[in-house]
Short mmCIF file of C-alpha atoms and ligand atoms in Angstrom, two decimals:
data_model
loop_
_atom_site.label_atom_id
_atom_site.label_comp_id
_atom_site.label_asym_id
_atom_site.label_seq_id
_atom_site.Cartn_x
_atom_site.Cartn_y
_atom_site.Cartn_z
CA UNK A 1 -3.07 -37.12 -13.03
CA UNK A 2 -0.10 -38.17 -15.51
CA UNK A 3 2.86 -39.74 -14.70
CA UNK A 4 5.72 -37.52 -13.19
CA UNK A 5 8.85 -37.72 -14.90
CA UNK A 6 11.89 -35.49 -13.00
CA UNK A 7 14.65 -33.65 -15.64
CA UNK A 8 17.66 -31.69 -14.32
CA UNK A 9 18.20 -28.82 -16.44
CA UNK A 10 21.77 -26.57 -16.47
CA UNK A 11 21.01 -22.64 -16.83
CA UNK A 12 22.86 -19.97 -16.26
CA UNK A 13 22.99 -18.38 -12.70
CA UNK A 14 21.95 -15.15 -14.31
CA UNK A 15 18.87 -16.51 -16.50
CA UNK A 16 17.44 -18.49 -13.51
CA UNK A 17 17.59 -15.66 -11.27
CA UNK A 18 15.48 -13.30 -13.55
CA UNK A 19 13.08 -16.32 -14.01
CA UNK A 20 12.61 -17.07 -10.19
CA UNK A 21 12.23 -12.65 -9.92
CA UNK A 22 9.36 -12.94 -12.55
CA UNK A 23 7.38 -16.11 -11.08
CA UNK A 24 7.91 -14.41 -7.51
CA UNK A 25 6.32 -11.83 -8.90
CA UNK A 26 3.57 -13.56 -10.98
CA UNK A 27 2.49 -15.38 -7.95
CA UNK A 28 4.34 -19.06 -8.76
CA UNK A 29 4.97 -20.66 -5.18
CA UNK A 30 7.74 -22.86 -6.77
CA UNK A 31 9.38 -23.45 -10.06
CA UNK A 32 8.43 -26.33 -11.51
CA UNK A 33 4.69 -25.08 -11.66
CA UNK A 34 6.23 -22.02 -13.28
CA UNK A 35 7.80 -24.38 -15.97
CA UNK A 36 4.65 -26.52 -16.60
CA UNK A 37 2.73 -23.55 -17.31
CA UNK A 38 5.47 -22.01 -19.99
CA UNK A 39 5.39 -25.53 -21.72
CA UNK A 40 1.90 -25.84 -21.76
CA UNK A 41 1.52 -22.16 -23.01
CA UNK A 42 4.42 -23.03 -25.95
CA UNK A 43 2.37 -26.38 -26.66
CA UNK A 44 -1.23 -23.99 -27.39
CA UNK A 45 1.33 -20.99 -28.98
CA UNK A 46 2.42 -23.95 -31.67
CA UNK A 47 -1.10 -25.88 -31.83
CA UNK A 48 -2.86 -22.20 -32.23
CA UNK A 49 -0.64 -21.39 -35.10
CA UNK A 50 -1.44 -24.64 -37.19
CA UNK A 51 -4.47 -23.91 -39.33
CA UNK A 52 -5.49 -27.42 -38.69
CA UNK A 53 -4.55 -27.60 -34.79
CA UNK A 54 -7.64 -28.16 -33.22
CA UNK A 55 -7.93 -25.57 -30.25
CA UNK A 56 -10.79 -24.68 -27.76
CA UNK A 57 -11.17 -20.77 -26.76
CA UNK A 58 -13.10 -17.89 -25.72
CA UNK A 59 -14.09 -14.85 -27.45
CA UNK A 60 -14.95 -11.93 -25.37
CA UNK A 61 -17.44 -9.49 -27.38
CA UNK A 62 -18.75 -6.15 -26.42
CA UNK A 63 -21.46 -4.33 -28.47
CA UNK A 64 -24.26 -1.38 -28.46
CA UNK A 65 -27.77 -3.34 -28.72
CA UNK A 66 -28.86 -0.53 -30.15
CA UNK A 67 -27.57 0.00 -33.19
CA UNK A 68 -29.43 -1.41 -36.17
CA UNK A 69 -29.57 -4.96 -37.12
CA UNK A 70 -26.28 -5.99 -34.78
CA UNK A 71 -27.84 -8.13 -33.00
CA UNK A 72 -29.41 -10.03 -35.78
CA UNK A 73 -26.24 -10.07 -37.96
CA UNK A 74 -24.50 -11.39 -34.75
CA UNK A 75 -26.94 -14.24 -34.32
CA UNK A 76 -27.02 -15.07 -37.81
CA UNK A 77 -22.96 -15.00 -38.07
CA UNK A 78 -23.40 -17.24 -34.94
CA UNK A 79 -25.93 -19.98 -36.51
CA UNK A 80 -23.83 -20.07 -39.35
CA UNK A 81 -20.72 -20.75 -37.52
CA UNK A 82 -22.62 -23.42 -34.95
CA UNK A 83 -20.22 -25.95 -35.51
CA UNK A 84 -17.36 -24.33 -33.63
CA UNK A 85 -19.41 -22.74 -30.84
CA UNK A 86 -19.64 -24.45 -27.44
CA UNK A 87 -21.77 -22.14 -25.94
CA UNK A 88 -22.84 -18.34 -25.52
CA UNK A 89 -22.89 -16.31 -22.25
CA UNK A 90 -24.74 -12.57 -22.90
CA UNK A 91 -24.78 -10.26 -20.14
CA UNK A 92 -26.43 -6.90 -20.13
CA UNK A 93 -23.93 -4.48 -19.11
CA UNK A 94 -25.59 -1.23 -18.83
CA UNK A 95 -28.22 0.79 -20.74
CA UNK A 96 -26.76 0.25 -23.97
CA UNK A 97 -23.77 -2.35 -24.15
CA UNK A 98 -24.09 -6.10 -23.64
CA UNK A 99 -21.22 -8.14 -23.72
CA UNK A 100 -21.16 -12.19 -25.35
CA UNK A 101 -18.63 -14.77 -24.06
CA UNK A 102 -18.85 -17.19 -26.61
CA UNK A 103 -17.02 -20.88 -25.53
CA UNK A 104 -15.48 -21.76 -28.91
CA UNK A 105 -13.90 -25.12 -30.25
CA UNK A 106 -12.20 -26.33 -33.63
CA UNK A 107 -9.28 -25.92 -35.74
CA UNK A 108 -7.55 -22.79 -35.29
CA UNK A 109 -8.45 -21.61 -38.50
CA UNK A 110 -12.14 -21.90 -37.79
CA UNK A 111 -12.43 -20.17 -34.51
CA UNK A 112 -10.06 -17.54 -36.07
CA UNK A 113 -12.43 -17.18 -38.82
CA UNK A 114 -14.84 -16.85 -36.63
CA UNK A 115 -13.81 -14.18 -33.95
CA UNK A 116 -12.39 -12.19 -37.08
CA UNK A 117 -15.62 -11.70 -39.05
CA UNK A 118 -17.51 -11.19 -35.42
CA UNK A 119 -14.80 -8.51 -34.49
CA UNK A 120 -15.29 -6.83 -37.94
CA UNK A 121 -19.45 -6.48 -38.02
CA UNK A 122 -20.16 -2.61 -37.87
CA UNK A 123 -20.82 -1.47 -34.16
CA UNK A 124 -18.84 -4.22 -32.52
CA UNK A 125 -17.14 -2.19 -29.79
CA UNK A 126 -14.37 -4.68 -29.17
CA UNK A 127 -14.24 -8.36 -29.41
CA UNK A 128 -10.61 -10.49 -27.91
CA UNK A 129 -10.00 -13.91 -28.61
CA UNK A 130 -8.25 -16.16 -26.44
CA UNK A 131 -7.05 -19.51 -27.13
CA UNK A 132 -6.79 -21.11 -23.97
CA UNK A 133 -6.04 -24.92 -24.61
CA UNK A 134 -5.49 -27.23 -27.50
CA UNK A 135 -8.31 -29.42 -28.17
CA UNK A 136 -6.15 -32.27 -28.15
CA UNK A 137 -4.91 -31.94 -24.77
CA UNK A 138 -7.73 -32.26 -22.97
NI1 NI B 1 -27.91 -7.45 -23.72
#
């Protein structure tokens, strides 16, 4: 674990209330948990929005394996994007969906590349992206 460095910071009465109401009620035992998590979240917000920030994700995929030739254009779109995917999970939902969680890493514009041509192949049911960390950080 880092160093801990202590800050006082002045808010008003008002603003800190509402803050301590909405960690109460997302679960946060004590503030300055609360405000790690916002900076780190700002931190991934402004490397995620830098074409070249480098950014590690997840892209959550859902899809009938029975329409024609998906999953074949979904492998191929995967081989020829190998570079930014970590790793595939595929899980056979039911009868006729199966759903990918693909572990993806790169520059934001590469894994947004990515998840946007994946989310846009005919008979993708619904694909979400989620940047959860920048690359750097960890
Ligand atoms: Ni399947």
């Amino acid at each position: 674990m880092s160093e801990l460095s202590r800050i006082g910071v002045a808010i008003a009465t008002d603003l800190l209330g509402e803050f301590d109401a909405l960690i109460d009620k997302r679960g946060y035992t004590n503030r300055s948990e609360a405000f790690r998590d916002l900076i780190r979240a700002e931190l991934v917000r402004e490397s995620s929005s830098r074409p070249a920030g480098r950014v590690v994700g997840s892209l959550t995929v859902v899809y009938d394996h029975h329409v024609r030739q998906l999953e074949e254009k979904l492998t191929e779109l995967q081989h020829n994007h190998n570079r930014v995917i970590l790793s595939v999970l595929h899980i056979h939902l039911d009868h006729d969906n199966c759903m990918e969680l693909i572990a993806l890493r790169g520059t934001s514009a590469d894994v947004q590349r990515f998840a946007g041509l994946l989310a846009a192949t005919k008979g993708v049911k619904h694909a979400q992206l989620a940047i959860t960390a920048s690359a750097d950080a960890l």
